[in-house]
PDB file of C-alpha atoms in Angstrom:
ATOM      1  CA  UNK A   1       1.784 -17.661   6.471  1.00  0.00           C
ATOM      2  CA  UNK A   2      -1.764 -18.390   6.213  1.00  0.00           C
ATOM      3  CA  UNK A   3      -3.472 -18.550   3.221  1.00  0.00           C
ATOM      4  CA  UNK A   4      -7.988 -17.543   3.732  1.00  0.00           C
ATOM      5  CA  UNK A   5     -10.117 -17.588   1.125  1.00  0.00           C
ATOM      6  CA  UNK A   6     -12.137 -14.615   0.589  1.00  0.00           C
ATOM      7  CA  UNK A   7     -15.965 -15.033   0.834  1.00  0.00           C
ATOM      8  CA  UNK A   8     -19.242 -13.047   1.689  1.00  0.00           C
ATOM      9  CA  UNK A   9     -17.842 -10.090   0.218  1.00  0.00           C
ATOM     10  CA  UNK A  10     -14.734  -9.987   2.414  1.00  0.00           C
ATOM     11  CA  UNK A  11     -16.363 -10.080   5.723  1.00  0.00           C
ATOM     12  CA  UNK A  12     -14.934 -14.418   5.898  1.00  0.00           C
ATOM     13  CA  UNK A  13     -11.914 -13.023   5.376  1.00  0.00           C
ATOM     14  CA  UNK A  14     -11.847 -10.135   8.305  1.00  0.00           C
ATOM     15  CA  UNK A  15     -13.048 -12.331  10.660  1.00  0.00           C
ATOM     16  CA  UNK A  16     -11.190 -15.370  10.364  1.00  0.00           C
ATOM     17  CA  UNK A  17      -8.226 -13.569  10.421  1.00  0.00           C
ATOM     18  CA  UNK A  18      -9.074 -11.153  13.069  1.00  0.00           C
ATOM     19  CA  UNK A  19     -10.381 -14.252  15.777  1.00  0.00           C
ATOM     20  CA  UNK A  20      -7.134 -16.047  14.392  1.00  0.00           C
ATOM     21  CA  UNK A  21      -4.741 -13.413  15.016  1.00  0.00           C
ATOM     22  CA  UNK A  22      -6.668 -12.623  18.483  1.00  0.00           C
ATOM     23  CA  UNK A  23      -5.999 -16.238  19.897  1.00  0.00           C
ATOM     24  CA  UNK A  24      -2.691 -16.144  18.577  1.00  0.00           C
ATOM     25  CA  UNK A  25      -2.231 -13.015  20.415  1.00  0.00           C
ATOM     26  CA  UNK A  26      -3.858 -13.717  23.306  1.00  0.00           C
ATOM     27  CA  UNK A  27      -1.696 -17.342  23.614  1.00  0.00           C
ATOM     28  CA  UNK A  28       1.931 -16.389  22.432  1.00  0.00           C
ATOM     29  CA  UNK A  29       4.198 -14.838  25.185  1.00  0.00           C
ATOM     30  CA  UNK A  30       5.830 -12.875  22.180  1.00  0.00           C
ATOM     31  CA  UNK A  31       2.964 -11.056  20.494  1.00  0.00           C
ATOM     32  CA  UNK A  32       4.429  -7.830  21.969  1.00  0.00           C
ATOM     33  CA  UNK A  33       7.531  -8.637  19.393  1.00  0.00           C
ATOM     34  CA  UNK A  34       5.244 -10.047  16.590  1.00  0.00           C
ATOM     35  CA  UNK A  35       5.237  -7.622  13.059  1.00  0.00           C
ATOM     36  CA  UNK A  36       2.709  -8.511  10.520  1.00  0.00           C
ATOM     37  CA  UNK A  37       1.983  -8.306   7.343  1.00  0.00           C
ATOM     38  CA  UNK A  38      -0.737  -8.627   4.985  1.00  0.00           C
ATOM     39  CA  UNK A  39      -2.092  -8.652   1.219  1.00  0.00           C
ATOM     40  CA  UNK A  40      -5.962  -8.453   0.269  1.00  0.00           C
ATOM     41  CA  UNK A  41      -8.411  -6.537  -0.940  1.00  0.00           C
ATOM     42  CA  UNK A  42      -8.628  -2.945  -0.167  1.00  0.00           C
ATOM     43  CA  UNK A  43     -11.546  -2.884   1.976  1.00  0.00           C
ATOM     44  CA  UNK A  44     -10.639  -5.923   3.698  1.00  0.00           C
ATOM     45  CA  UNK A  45      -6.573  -4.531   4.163  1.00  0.00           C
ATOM     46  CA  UNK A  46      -8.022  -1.516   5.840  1.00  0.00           C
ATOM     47  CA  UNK A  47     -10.420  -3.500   8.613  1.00  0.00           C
ATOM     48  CA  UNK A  48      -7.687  -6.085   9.776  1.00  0.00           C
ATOM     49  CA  UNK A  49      -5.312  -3.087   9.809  1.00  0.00           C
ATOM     50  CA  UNK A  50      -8.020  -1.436  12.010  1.00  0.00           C
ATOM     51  CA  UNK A  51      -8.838  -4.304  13.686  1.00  0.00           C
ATOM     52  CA  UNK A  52      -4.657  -4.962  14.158  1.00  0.00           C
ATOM     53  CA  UNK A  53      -3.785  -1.568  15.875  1.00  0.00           C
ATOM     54  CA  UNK A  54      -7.488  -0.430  17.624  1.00  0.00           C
ATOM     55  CA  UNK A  55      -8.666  -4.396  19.257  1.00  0.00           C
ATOM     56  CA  UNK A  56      -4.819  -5.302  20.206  1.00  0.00           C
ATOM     57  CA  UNK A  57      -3.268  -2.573  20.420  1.00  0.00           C
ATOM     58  CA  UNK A  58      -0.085  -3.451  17.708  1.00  0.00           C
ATOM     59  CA  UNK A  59       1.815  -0.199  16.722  1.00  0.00           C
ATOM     60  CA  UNK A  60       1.836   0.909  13.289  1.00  0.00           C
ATOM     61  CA  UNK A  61       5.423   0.188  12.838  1.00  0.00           C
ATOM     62  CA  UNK A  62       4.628  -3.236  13.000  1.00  0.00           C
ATOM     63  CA  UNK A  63       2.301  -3.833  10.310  1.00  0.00           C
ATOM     64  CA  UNK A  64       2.681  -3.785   6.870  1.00  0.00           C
ATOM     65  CA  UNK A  65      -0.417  -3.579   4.694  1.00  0.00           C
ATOM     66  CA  UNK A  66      -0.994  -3.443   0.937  1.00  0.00           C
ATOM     67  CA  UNK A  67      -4.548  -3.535  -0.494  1.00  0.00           C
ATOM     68  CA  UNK A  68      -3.439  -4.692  -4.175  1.00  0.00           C
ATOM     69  CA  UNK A  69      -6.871  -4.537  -5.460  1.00  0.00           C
ATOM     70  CA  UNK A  70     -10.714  -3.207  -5.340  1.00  0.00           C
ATOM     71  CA  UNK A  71     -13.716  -5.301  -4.887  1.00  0.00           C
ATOM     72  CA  UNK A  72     -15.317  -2.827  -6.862  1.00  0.00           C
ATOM     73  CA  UNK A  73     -13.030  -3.089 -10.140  1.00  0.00           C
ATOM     74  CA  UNK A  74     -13.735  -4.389 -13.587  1.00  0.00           C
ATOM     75  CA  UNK A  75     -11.468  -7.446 -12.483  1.00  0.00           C
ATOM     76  CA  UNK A  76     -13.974  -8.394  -9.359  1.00  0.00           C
ATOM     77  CA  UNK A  77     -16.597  -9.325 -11.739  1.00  0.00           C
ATOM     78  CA  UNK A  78     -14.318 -12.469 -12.734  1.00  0.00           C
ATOM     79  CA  UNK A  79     -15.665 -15.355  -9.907  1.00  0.00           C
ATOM     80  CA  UNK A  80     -12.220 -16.382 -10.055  1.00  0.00           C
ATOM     81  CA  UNK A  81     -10.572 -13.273  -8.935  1.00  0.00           C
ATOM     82  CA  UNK A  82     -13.232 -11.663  -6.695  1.00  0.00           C
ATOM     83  CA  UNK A  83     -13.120 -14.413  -3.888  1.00  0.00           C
ATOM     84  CA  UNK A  84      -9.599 -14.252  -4.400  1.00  0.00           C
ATOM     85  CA  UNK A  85      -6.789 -14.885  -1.317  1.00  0.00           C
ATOM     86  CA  UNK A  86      -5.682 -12.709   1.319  1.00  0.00           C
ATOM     87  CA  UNK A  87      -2.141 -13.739   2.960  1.00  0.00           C
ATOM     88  CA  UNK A  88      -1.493 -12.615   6.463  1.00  0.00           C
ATOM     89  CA  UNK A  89       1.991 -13.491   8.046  1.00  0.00           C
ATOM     90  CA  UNK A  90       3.106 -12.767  11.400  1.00  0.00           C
ATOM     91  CA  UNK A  91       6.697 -13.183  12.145  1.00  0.00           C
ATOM     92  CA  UNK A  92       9.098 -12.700  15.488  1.00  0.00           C
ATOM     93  CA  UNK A  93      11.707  -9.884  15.326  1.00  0.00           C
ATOM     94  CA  UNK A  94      15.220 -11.391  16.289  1.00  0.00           C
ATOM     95  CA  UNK A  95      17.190  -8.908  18.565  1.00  0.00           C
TER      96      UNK A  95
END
């Protein structure tokens, strides 16, 4: 599980986690078997999804997505809350 802190108004977020889980990808044997999962901001759940199933190709039955809240809410305008966490795990399916 890795935890990225959100900054520039999400866009940190998407693309550290979209080059990280590109190399990881791109350098596990497995990936085919990997299922992810991931928790962040609505806007930012929607692009890694994107990024997830359009850039590499991972079926929708392997990710699981929840955008728990909205950059544009009246909880955002708290500093401490609207660079908040995102949490994106990737895990191996045992057969």
């Amino acid at each position: 599980m890795n935890w990225v802190p959100r900054s520039a108004g999400g866009d940190g977020l998407v693309d550290a986690d979209c080059t990280s889980l590109t190399s990881r990808a791109a350098s596990s044997a497995a990936a085919d078997a990997d299922n992810y999962r991931l928790a962040c901001e609505v806007s930012s759940t929607r692009r890694i999804t994107e990024h997830l199933r359009k850039e590499m190709g991972v079926d929708k039955r392997r990710i699981t997505a929840l955008g728990y809240w909205r950059a544009s809410s009246p909880r955002a305008a708290d500093p401490k809350l609207s660079e908040g966490h995102a949490t994106v795990k990737s895990w191996m399916l045992l057969h």
